[in-house]
Short mmCIF file of C-alpha atoms and ligand atoms in Angstrom, two decimals:
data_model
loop_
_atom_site.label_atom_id
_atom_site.label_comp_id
_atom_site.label_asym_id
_atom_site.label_seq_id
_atom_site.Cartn_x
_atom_site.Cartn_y
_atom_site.Cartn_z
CA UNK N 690 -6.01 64.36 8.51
CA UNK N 691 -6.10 61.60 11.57
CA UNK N 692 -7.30 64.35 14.24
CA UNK N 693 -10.18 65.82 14.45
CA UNK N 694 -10.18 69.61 14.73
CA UNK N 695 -11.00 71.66 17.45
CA UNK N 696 -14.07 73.71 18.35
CA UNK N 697 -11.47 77.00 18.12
CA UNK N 698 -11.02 75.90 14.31
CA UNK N 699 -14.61 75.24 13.64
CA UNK N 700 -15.42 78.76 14.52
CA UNK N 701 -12.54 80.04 12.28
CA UNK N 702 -13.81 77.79 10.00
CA UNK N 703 -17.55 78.64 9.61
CA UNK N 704 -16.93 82.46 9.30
CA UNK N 705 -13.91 81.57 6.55
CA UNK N 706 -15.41 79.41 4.06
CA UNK N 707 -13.73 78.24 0.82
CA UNK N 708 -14.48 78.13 -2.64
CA UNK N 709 -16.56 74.35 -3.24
CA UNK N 710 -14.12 72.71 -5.30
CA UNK N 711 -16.99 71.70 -8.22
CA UNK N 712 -16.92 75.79 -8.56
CA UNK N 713 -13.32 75.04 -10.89
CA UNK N 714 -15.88 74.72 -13.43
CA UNK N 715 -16.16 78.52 -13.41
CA UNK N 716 -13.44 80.47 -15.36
CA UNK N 717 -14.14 83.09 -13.21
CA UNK N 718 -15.16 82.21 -9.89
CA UNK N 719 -18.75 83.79 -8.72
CA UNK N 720 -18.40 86.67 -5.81
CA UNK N 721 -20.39 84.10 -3.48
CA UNK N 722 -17.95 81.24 -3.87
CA UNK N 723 -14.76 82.50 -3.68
CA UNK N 724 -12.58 81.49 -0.42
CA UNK N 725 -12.86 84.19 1.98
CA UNK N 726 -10.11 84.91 4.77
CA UNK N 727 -10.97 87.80 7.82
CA UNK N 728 -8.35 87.53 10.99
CA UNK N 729 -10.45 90.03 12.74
CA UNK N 730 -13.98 91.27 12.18
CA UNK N 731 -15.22 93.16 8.69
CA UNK N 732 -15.44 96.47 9.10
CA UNK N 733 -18.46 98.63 7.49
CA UNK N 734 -16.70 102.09 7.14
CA UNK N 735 -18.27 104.77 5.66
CA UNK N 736 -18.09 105.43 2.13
CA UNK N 737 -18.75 109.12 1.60
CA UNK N 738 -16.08 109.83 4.59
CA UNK N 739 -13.58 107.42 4.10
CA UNK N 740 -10.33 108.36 2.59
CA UNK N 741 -6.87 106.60 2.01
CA UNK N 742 -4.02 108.43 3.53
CA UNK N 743 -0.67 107.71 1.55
CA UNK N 744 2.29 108.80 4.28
CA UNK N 745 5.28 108.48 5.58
CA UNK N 746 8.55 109.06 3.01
CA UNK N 747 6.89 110.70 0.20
CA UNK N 748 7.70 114.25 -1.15
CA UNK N 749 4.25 114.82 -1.40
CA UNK N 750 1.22 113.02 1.25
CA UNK N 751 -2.07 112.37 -0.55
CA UNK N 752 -5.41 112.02 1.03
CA UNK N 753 -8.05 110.31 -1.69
CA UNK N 754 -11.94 109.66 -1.74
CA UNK N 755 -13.20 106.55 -3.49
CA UNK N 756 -14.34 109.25 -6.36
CA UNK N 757 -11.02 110.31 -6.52
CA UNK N 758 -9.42 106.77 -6.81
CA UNK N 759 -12.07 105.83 -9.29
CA UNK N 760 -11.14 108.89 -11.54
CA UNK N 761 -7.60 107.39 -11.71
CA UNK N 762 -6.19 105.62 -14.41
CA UNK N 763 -8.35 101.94 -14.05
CA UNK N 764 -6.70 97.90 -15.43
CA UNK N 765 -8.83 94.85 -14.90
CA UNK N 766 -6.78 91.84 -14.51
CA UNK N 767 -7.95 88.32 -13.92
CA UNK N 768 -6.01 86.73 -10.12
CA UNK N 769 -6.16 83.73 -8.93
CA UNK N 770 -5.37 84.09 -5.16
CA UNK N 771 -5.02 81.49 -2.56
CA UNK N 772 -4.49 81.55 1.25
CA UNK N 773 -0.53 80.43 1.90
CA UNK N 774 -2.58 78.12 4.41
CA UNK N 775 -4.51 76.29 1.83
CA UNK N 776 -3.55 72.58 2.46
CA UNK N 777 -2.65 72.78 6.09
CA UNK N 778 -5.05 70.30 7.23
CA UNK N 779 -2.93 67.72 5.34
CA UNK N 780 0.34 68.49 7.17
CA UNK N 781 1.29 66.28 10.16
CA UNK N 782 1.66 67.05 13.17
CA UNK N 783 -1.80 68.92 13.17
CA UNK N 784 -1.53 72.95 13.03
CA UNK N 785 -4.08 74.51 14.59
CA UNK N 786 -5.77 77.17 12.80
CA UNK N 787 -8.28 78.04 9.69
CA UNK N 788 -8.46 74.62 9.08
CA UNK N 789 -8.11 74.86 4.72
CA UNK N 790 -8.80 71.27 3.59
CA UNK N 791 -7.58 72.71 -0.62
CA UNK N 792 -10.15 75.24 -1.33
CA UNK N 793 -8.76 78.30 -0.03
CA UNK N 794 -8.90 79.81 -4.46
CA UNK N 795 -10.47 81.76 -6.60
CA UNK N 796 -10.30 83.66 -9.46
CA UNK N 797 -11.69 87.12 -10.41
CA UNK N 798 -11.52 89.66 -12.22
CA UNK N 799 -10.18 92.72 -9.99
CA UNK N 800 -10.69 96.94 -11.48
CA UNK N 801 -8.79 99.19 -9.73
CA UNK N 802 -6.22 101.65 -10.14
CA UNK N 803 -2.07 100.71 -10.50
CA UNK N 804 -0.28 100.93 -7.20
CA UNK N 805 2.74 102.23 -9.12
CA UNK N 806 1.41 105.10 -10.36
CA UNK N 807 0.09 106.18 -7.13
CA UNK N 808 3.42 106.09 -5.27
CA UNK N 809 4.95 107.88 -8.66
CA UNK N 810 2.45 110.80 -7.93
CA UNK N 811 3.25 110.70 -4.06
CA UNK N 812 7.11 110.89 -4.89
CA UNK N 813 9.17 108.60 -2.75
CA UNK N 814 11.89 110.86 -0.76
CA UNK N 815 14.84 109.74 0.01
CA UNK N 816 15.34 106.42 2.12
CA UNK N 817 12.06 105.12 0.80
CA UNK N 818 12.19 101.53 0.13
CA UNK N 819 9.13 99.12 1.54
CA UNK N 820 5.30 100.39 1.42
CA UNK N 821 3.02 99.32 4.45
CA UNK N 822 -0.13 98.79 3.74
CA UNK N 823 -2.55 99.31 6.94
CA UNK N 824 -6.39 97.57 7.06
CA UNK N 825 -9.41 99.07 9.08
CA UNK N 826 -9.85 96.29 10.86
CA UNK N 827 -8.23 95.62 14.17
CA UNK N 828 -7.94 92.29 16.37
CA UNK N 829 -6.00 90.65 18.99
CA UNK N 830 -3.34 88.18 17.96
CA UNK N 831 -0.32 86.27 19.25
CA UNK N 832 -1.34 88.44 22.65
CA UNK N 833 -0.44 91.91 20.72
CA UNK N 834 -3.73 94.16 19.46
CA UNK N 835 -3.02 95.15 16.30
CA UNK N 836 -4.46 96.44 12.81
CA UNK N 837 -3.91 93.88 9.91
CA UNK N 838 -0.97 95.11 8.73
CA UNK N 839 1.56 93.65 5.82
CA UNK N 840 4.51 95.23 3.90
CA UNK N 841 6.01 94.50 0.44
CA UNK N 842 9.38 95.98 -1.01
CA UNK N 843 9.12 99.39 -3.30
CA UNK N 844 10.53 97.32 -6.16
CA UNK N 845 8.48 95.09 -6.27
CA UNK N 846 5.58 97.87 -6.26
CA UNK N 847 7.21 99.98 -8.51
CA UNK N 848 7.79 97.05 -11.23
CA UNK N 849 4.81 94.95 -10.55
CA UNK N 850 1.24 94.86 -11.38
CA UNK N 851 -0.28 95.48 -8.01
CA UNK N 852 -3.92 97.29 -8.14
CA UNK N 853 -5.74 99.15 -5.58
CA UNK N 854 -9.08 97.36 -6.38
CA UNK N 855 -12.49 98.51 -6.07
CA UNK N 856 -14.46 96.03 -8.04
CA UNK N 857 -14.31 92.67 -8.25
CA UNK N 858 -16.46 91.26 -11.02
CA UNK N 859 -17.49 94.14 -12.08
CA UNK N 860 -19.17 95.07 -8.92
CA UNK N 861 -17.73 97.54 -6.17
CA UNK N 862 -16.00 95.04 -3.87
CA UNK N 863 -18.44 93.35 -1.31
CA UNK N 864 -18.01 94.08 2.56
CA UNK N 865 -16.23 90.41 3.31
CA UNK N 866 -13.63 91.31 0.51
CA UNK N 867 -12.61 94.60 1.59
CA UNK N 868 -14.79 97.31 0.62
CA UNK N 869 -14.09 100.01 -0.08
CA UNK N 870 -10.52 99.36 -1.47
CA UNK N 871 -7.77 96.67 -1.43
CA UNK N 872 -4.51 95.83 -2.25
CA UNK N 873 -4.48 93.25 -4.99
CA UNK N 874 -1.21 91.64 -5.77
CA UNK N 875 -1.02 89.33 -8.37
CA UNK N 876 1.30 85.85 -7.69
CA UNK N 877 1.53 86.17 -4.34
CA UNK N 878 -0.37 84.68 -1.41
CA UNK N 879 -3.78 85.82 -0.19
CA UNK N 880 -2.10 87.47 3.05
CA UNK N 881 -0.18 90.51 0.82
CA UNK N 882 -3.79 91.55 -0.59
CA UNK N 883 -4.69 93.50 2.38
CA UNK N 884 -8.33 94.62 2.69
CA UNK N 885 -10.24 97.43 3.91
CA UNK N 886 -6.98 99.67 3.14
CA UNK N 887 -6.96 102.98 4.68
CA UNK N 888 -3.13 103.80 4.62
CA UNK N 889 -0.09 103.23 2.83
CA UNK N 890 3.02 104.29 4.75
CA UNK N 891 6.23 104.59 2.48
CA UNK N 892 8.87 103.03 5.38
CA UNK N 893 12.83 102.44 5.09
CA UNK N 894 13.07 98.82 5.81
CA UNK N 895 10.05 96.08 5.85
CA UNK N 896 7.35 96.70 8.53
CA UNK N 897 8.02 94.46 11.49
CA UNK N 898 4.74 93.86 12.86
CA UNK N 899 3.08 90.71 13.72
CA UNK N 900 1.63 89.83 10.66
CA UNK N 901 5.37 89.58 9.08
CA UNK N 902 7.45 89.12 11.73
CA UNK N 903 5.69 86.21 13.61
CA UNK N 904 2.60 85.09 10.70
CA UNK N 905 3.57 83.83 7.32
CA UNK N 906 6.89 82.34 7.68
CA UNK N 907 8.13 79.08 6.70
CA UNK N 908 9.77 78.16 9.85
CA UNK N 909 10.59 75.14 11.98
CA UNK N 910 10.99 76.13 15.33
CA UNK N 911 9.44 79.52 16.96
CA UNK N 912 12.52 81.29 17.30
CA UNK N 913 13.66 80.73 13.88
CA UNK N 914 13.71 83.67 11.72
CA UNK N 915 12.00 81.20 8.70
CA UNK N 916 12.16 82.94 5.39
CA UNK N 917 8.78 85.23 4.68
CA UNK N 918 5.93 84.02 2.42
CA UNK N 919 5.87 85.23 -1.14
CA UNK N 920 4.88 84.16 -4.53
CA UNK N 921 2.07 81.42 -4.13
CA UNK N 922 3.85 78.01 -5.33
CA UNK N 923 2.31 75.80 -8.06
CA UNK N 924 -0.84 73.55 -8.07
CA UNK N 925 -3.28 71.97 -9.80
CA UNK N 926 -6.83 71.08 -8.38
CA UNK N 927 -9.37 69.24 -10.09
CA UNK N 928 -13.08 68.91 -10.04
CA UNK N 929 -14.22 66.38 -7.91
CA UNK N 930 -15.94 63.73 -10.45
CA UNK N 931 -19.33 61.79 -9.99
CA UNK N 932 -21.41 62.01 -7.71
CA UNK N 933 -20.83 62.76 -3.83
CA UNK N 934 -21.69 60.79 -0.48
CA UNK N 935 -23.22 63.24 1.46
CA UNK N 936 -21.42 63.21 4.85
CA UNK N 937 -17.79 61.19 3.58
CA UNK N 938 -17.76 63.27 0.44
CA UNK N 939 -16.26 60.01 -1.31
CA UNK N 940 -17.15 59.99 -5.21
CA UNK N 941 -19.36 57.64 -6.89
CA UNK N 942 -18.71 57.62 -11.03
CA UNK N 943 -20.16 55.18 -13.49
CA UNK N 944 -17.51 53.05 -15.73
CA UNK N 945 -16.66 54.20 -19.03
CA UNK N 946 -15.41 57.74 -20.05
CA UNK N 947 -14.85 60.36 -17.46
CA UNK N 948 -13.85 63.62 -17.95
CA UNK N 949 -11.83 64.76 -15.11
CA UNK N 950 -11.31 68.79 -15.06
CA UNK N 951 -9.63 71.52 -13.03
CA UNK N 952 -7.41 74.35 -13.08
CA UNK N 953 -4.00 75.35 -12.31
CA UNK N 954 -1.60 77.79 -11.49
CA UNK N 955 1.15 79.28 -10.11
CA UNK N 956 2.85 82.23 -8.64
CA UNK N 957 6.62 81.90 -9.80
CA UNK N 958 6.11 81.04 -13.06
CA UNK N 959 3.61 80.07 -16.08
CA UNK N 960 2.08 76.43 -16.10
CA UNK N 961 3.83 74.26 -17.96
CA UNK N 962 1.64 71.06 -17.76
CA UNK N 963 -0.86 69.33 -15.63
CA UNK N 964 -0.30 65.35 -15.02
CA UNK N 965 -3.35 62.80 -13.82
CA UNK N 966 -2.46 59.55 -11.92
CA UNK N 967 -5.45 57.30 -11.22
CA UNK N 968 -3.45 54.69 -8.96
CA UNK N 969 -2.46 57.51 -6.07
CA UNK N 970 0.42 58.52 -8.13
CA UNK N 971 1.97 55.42 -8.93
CA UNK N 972 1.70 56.49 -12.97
CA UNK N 973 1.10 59.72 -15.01
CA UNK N 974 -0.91 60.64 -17.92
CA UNK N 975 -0.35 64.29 -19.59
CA UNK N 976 -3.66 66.23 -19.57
CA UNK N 977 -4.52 68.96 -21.77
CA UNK N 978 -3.94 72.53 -21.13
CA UNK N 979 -6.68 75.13 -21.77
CA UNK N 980 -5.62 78.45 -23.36
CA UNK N 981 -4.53 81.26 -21.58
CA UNK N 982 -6.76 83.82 -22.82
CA UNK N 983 -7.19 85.08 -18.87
CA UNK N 984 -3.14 86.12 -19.01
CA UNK N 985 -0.42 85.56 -17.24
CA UNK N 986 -2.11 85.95 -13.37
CA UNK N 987 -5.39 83.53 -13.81
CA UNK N 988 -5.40 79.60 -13.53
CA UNK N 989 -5.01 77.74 -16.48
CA UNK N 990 -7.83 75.13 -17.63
CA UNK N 991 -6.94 71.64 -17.89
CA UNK N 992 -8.56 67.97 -18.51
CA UNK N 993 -8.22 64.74 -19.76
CA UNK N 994 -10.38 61.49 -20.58
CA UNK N 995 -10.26 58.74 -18.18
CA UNK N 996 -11.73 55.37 -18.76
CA UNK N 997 -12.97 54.46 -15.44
CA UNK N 998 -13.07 50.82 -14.87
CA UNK N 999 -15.10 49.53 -11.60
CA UNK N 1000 -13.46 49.04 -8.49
CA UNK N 1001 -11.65 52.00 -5.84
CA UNK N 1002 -9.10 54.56 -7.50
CA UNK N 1003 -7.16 57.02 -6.22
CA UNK N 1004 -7.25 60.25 -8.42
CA UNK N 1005 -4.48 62.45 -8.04
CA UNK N 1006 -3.30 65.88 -10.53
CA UNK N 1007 -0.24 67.31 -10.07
CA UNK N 1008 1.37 70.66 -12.31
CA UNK N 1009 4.63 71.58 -13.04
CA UNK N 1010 5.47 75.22 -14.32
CA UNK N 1011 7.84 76.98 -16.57
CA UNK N 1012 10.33 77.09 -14.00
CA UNK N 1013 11.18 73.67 -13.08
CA UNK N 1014 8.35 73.64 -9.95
CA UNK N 1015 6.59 70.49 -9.70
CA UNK N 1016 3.84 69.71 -6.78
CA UNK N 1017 5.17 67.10 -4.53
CA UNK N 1018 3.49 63.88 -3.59
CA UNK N 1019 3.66 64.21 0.03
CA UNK N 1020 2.88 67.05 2.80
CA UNK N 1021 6.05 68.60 4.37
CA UNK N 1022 5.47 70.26 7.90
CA UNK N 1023 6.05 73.73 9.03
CA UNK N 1024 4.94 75.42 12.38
CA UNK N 1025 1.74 77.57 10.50
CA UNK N 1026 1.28 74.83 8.17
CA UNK N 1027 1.57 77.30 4.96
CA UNK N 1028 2.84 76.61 1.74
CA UNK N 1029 1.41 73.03 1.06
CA UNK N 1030 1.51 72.05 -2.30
CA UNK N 1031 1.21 68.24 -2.28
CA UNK N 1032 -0.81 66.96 -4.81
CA UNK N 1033 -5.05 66.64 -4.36
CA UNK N 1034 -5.81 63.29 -3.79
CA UNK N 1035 -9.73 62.08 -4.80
CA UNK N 1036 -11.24 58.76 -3.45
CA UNK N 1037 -13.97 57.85 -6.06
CA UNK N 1038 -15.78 54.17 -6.68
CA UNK N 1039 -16.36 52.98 -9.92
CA UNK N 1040 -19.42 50.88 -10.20
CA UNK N 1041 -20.59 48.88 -12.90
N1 MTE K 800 -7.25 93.86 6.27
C1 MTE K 800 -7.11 92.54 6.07
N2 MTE K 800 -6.64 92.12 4.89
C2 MTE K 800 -6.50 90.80 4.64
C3 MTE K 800 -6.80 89.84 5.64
C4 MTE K 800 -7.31 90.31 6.87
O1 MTE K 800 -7.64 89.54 7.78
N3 MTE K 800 -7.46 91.67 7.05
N4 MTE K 800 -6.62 88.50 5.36
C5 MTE K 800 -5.60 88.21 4.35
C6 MTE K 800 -5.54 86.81 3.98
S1 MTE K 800 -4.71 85.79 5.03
C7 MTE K 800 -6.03 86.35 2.78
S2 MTE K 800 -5.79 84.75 2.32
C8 MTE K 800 -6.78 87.24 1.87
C9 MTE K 800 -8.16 86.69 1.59
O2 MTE K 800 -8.85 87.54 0.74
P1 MTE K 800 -10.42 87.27 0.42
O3 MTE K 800 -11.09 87.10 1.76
O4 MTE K 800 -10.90 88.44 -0.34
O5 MTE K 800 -10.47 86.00 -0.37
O6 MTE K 800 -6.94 88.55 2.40
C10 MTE K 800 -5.81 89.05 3.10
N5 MTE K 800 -6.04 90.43 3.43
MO1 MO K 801 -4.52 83.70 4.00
#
């Protein structure tokens, strides 16, 4: 984090604000502090005249109110979702955009209808293989104007637990996440949820707009084809202990017993463990894993005792999960600066 960021990011970054990390103490993360993340401007559409359109290869096209939505058949599942570019400001050479220091989570509890079911009812004719899902809200970006616009295989729709949600916490879902539907798509990054939906277009190959084609690919160089975003890659972040400096945010904590806390997660697989190092990684203890009462889609509590002894530590978690994942200790660069799972590293002072 050696350069400062620019006025451009500021502005990104004071309409795009993240989740405070202490807020890991919630199981379920309050509507108010959970990270939010608008390219363009939030819309305010209409309630009693807006409709979702589903189109394009399906035997039959359906056109359905909220009402009729909320009549469907309804699941509530718990998601943790985070922004692919949560952790960017940690890569080097510095990647300008929303400037996600590592609180770009939360977790809530979504209610909405199965996305499966839906496209069952439409019928998907032949040649039908990727859904697009098409926002309300337009903007400019990489010079093209443009709708926010992302597409995800039929399979994956058709044998996953994606939810058209209109509730979040049990209340219909606030303007600034997407009311008055969204996709919801449990693993994967934040950018597949799109909000505001008003169409879903059933296409024969993935959607090639900017938002796939150009945004949220791990890529090198810009004309690199990069492999596409997907499944949100494991992490653990913990609670900063002690008390904060105002303006450095360092951590002051008294000697003797600490309990350090956080959650964890991840999108390919279950957690399998959390680890704390307080010497910057040098050596590991195992922390303890909370239950998983939320299911398979929600972070996992963890924590573990430390005996702080006076002096300047280096606090660091890091999770593994059931398949083999394990957060590395150092950034690795990529041109949007997604994907950046190195381990959260916590400056605190022990005093007497
Ligand atoms: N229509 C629309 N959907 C969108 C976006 C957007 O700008 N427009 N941002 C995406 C990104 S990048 C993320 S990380 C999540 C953030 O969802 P939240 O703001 O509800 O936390 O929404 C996704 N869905
Ligand atoms: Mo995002």
């Amino acid at each position: 984090m050696a350069e400062g960021i620019s006025l451009e990011e500021l502005q990104l970054a004071a309409r795009n604000h993240g989740m405070p990390l202490e807020a890991l103490r919630w199981e379920i993360t309050p509507i108010g502090l959970h990270y939010l993340l608008t390219h363009y401007d939030i819309p305010a559409p209409d309630p009693a005249t807006w409709r979702l359109e589903v189109d394009g290869l399906v035997e039959r096209p359906l056109s359905l109110s909220l009402e009729d939505l909320r009549a469907r058949p309804a699941v509530e599942i718990a998601v943790t979702m985070e922004c692919a570019g949560n952790g960017r400001v940690h890569v080097e050479p510095h990647v300008a955009s929303q400037p996600w220091l590592l609180e770009a989570v939360g977790n809530a509890r979504w209610r909405g209808t199965p996305v499966a079911g839906l496209l069952e009812e439409a019928g998907i004719a032949d040649g039908g293989r990727d859904a697009l899902f098409t926002g309300l809200d337009r903007g400019v970006e990489g010079g093209e104007e443009q709708a926010y616009q992302r597409s995800l295989p039929l399979d994956e729709l058709l044998g996953g637990e994606a939810i058209l949600a209109y509730e979040i916490n049990g209340e219909p879902l606030p303007p600034q996440h997407g009311f008055p539907l969204r996709l919801l798509v449990p693993g994967w990054y934040g950018m597949t949820s799109v909000k505001w939906l008003e169409r879903i277009t059933v296409l024969d190959a993935p959607f090639d707009g900017y938002q796939m084609r150009h945004s949220y690919r791990l890529r090198q160089e810009e004309d690199e084809e990069g492999e596409p975003l997907s499944r949100m890659q494991v992490r653990a972040l913990m609670v900063p202990p002690g008390l904060p400096e105002f303006l450095s945010r360092t951590r002051v904590v008294p000697a003797g017993t600490c309990t350090l806390e956080g959650r964890a997660w991840s999108g390919q697989a279950e957690v399998a463990g959390v680890e704390v190092s307080a010497d910057g990684g040098k050596t590991w203890s195992e922390a303890e894993l909370g239950d998983d009462s939320l299911g398979r889609w929600a972070w996992r509590g963890w924590r573990l005792e430390w005996e702080a002894t006076p002096g300047e530590h280096e606090l660091c978690c890091r999770a593994r999960d059931a398949a083999g994942n394990v957060q590395p200790l150092e950034s690795s660069w990529n041109l949007g600066g997604y994907a950046n799972n190195a381990v959260q590293r916590v400056s605190v002072t022990v005093t007497e």
